mmCIF file of C-alpha atoms in Angstrom:
data_model
loop_
_atom_site.group_PDB
_atom_site.id
_atom_site.type_symbol
_atom_site.label_atom_id
_atom_site.label_comp_id
_atom_site.label_asym_id
_atom_site.label_seq_id
_atom_site.Cartn_x
_atom_site.Cartn_y
_atom_site.Cartn_z
ATOM 1 C CA UNK B 5 0.000 0.000 0.000
ATOM 2 C CA UNK B 6 1.233 3.441 -0.875
ATOM 3 C CA UNK B 7 4.158 2.303 -3.032
ATOM 4 C CA UNK B 8 2.714 3.984 -6.111
ATOM 5 C CA UNK B 9 1.671 0.908 -8.080
ATOM 6 C CA UNK B 10 -1.225 2.621 -9.830
ATOM 7 C CA UNK B 11 0.477 5.992 -10.338
ATOM 8 C CA UNK B 12 3.730 4.469 -11.557
ATOM 9 C CA UNK B 13 1.862 1.886 -13.622
ATOM 10 C CA UNK B 14 -0.086 4.601 -15.434
ATOM 11 C CA UNK B 15 3.042 6.701 -15.968
ATOM 12 C CA UNK B 16 4.978 3.691 -17.248
ATOM 13 C CA UNK B 17 2.151 2.705 -19.600
ATOM 14 C CA UNK B 18 2.046 6.282 -20.932
ATOM 15 C CA UNK B 19 5.820 6.307 -21.369
ATOM 16 C CA UNK B 20 5.775 3.031 -23.296
ATOM 17 C CA UNK B 21 2.424 3.684 -25.015
ATOM 18 C CA UNK B 22 1.132 0.395 -23.611
ATOM 19 C CA UNK B 23 -2.217 -0.490 -22.086
ATOM 20 C CA UNK B 24 -2.625 0.038 -18.337
ATOM 21 C CA UNK B 25 -4.789 -2.277 -16.220
ATOM 22 C CA UNK B 26 -5.458 -1.919 -12.511
ATOM 23 C CA UNK B 27 -6.473 -5.284 -11.060
ATOM 24 C CA UNK B 28 -8.432 -3.601 -8.269
ATOM 25 C CA UNK B 29 -10.515 -1.699 -10.846
ATOM 26 C CA UNK B 30 -11.359 -4.962 -12.592
ATOM 27 C CA UNK B 31 -12.397 -6.536 -9.290
ATOM 28 C CA UNK B 32 -14.656 -3.565 -8.506
ATOM 29 C CA UNK B 33 -16.234 -3.757 -11.976
ATOM 30 C CA UNK B 34 -16.786 -7.505 -11.659
ATOM 31 C CA UNK B 35 -18.215 -7.328 -8.127
ATOM 32 C CA UNK B 36 -20.227 -4.167 -8.701
ATOM 33 C CA UNK B 37 -19.055 -2.697 -5.401
ATOM 34 C CA UNK B 38 -15.982 -1.215 -3.790
ATOM 35 C CA UNK B 39 -13.116 -3.205 -2.341
ATOM 36 C CA UNK B 40 -13.921 -1.729 1.074
ATOM 37 C CA UNK B 41 -17.489 -3.051 0.717
ATOM 38 C CA UNK B 42 -16.256 -6.509 -0.259
ATOM 39 C CA UNK B 43 -13.961 -6.578 2.788
ATOM 40 C CA UNK B 44 -16.742 -5.313 5.062
ATOM 41 C CA UNK B 45 -19.510 -7.574 3.746
ATOM 42 C CA UNK B 46 -17.612 -10.793 2.982
ATOM 43 C CA UNK B 47 -14.180 -10.479 4.561
ATOM 44 C CA UNK B 48 -10.638 -10.642 3.271
ATOM 45 C CA UNK B 49 -10.733 -14.346 2.208
ATOM 46 C CA UNK B 50 -13.636 -13.652 -0.187
ATOM 47 C CA UNK B 51 -11.797 -10.652 -1.602
ATOM 48 C CA UNK B 52 -8.613 -12.723 -2.101
ATOM 49 C CA UNK B 53 -10.609 -15.361 -4.007
ATOM 50 C CA UNK B 54 -12.048 -12.687 -6.307
ATOM 51 C CA UNK B 55 -8.599 -11.172 -6.724
ATOM 52 C CA UNK B 56 -7.020 -14.508 -7.712
ATOM 53 C CA UNK B 57 -9.849 -15.330 -10.103
ATOM 54 C CA UNK B 58 -9.646 -11.944 -11.789
ATOM 55 C CA UNK B 59 -5.838 -12.153 -12.050
ATOM 56 C CA UNK B 60 -6.106 -15.576 -13.719
ATOM 57 C CA UNK B 61 -8.710 -14.206 -16.132
ATOM 58 C CA UNK B 62 -6.552 -11.187 -16.934
ATOM 59 C CA UNK B 63 -3.451 -13.288 -17.570
ATOM 60 C CA UNK B 64 -5.398 -15.701 -19.789
ATOM 61 C CA UNK B 65 -6.516 -12.893 -22.091
ATOM 62 C CA UNK B 66 -4.802 -12.281 -25.398
ATOM 63 C CA UNK B 67 -1.250 -11.175 -24.789
ATOM 64 C CA UNK B 68 -0.758 -7.482 -25.407
ATOM 65 C CA UNK B 69 1.894 -5.114 -24.200
ATOM 66 C CA UNK B 70 0.450 -3.865 -20.956
ATOM 67 C CA UNK B 71 1.293 -2.766 -17.471
ATOM 68 C CA UNK B 72 -0.781 -4.316 -14.687
ATOM 69 C CA UNK B 73 -0.982 -2.837 -11.191
ATOM 70 C CA UNK B 74 -1.707 -5.430 -8.526
ATOM 71 C CA UNK B 75 -3.123 -4.676 -5.103
ATOM 72 C CA UNK B 76 -0.690 -4.818 -2.190
ATOM 73 C CA UNK B 77 -1.808 -8.277 -1.104
ATOM 74 C CA UNK B 78 -2.080 -9.902 -4.530
ATOM 75 C CA UNK B 79 1.573 -10.887 -4.884
ATOM 76 C CA UNK B 80 1.667 -11.989 -1.241
ATOM 77 C CA UNK B 81 -0.604 -14.923 -2.200
ATOM 78 C CA UNK B 82 1.476 -17.920 -3.327
ATOM 79 C CA UNK B 83 -1.049 -18.993 -5.988
ATOM 80 C CA UNK B 84 -0.866 -15.526 -7.552
ATOM 81 C CA UNK B 85 2.942 -15.545 -7.490
ATOM 82 C CA UNK B 86 2.820 -18.854 -9.347
ATOM 83 C CA UNK B 87 0.491 -17.364 -11.995
ATOM 84 C CA UNK B 88 2.926 -14.475 -12.448
ATOM 85 C CA UNK B 89 6.133 -16.526 -12.778
ATOM 86 C CA UNK B 90 6.202 -16.122 -16.576
ATOM 87 C CA UNK B 91 5.800 -12.343 -16.359
ATOM 88 C CA UNK B 92 8.059 -9.485 -15.384
ATOM 89 C CA UNK B 93 7.106 -8.408 -11.869
ATOM 90 C CA UNK B 94 8.392 -5.263 -10.186
ATOM 91 C CA UNK B 95 8.301 -4.640 -6.437
ATOM 92 C CA UNK B 96 8.028 -0.903 -5.735
ATOM 93 C CA UNK B 97 9.639 -0.545 -2.327
ATOM 94 C CA UNK B 98 10.026 2.168 0.284
ATOM 95 C CA UNK B 99 10.359 2.247 4.069
ATOM 96 C CA UNK B 100 7.146 1.250 5.845
ATOM 97 C CA UNK B 101 6.828 4.660 7.528
ATOM 98 C CA UNK B 102 6.958 6.393 4.130
ATOM 99 C CA UNK B 103 4.325 4.041 2.736
ATOM 100 C CA UNK B 104 2.084 4.651 5.756
ATOM 101 C CA UNK B 105 2.472 8.416 5.322
ATOM 102 C CA UNK B 106 1.587 8.197 1.626
ATOM 103 C CA UNK B 107 -1.542 6.207 2.492
ATOM 104 C CA UNK B 108 -2.479 8.788 5.113
ATOM 105 C CA UNK B 109 -2.637 11.582 2.537
ATOM 106 C CA UNK B 110 -4.415 9.493 -0.096
ATOM 107 C CA UNK B 111 -8.193 9.551 -0.448
ATOM 108 C CA UNK B 112 -8.257 5.859 -1.407
ATOM 109 C CA UNK B 113 -10.094 3.632 1.074
ATOM 110 C CA UNK B 114 -7.651 0.974 2.272
ATOM 111 C CA UNK B 115 -9.373 -1.668 4.392
ATOM 112 C CA UNK B 116 -6.109 -3.094 5.764
ATOM 113 C CA UNK B 117 -4.544 0.261 6.718
ATOM 114 C CA UNK B 118 -5.294 0.802 10.362
ATOM 115 C CA UNK B 119 -2.558 2.196 12.582
ATOM 116 C CA UNK B 120 1.171 2.625 12.004
ATOM 117 C CA UNK B 121 2.145 -0.470 14.000
ATOM 118 C CA UNK B 122 -0.372 -2.720 12.232
ATOM 119 C CA UNK B 123 0.729 -1.299 8.872
ATOM 120 C CA UNK B 124 4.400 -2.016 9.617
ATOM 121 C CA UNK B 125 3.557 -5.581 10.701
ATOM 122 C CA UNK B 126 1.589 -6.191 7.504
ATOM 123 C CA UNK B 127 4.438 -4.828 5.389
ATOM 124 C CA UNK B 128 7.004 -7.009 7.165
ATOM 125 C CA UNK B 129 4.772 -10.086 6.837
ATOM 126 C CA UNK B 130 4.429 -9.540 3.083
ATOM 127 C CA UNK B 131 7.969 -8.354 2.334
ATOM 128 C CA UNK B 132 9.510 -11.812 1.879
ATOM 129 C CA UNK B 133 6.913 -12.563 -0.812
ATOM 130 C CA UNK B 134 7.500 -9.177 -2.445
ATOM 131 C CA UNK B 135 11.221 -9.942 -2.603
ATOM 132 C CA UNK B 136 10.400 -12.835 -4.961
ATOM 133 C CA UNK B 137 9.551 -10.268 -7.642
ATOM 134 C CA UNK B 138 12.095 -10.231 -10.428
ATOM 135 C CA UNK B 139 12.955 -6.557 -9.936
ATOM 136 C CA UNK B 140 12.923 -4.301 -6.873
ATOM 137 C CA UNK B 141 12.815 -0.524 -7.321
ATOM 138 C CA UNK B 142 13.213 1.819 -4.372
ATOM 139 C CA UNK B 143 10.675 4.646 -4.640
ATOM 140 C CA UNK B 144 11.875 6.696 -1.673
ATOM 141 C CA UNK B 145 12.400 10.368 -2.527
ATOM 142 C CA UNK B 146 11.612 9.804 -6.222
ATOM 143 C CA UNK B 147 8.838 11.225 -8.350
ATOM 144 C CA UNK B 148 6.384 8.989 -10.157
ATOM 145 C CA UNK B 149 8.076 9.868 -13.465
ATOM 146 C CA UNK B 150 11.499 8.977 -12.084
ATOM 147 C CA UNK B 151 10.272 5.597 -10.841
ATOM 148 C CA UNK B 152 8.522 4.845 -14.146
ATOM 149 C CA UNK B 153 11.688 5.704 -16.085
ATOM 150 C CA UNK B 154 13.778 3.538 -13.762
ATOM 151 C CA UNK B 155 11.421 0.574 -14.192
ATOM 152 C CA UNK B 156 11.539 0.952 -17.993
ATOM 153 C CA UNK B 157 15.336 1.137 -17.950
ATOM 154 C CA UNK B 158 15.798 -1.766 -15.530
ATOM 155 C CA UNK B 159 13.494 -4.011 -17.565
ATOM 156 C CA UNK B 160 14.841 -2.699 -20.893
ATOM 157 C CA UNK B 161 11.317 -1.900 -22.047
ATOM 158 C CA UNK B 162 10.450 0.101 -25.131
ATOM 159 C CA UNK B 163 7.122 1.337 -26.386
#
């Protein structure tokens, strides 16, 4: 949460002139309600099932050049990591306190963002899974454009 997955994903897609897809947006469209509502009404396990199903559907679609932003917990699920093994995955990283601060100023409803201590624990619990991503990019003190350019360069991507 707060790493800039959607912002950087959009900027990177614009830079490369590729399609941008936000997995959370697809889940909301499929469910017909917000992620916060899904969490509140059915709980996190139901949301994770929807997330995995929608990721599998997305990856099974015709291959096009696109950037996909995953929710913060998507890559933490082993089944999702397995689905993504054949794809380039980037972990946008920053210190937990910076990520918490970014979430605090965002208007996005984040069901799993409670207090600073809980946020740090969640980040630490997920970090080992995140480190399985093929590429790690530190976002601390960088603009969205700088991070997008770094991702493109590190992955040797061209539009």
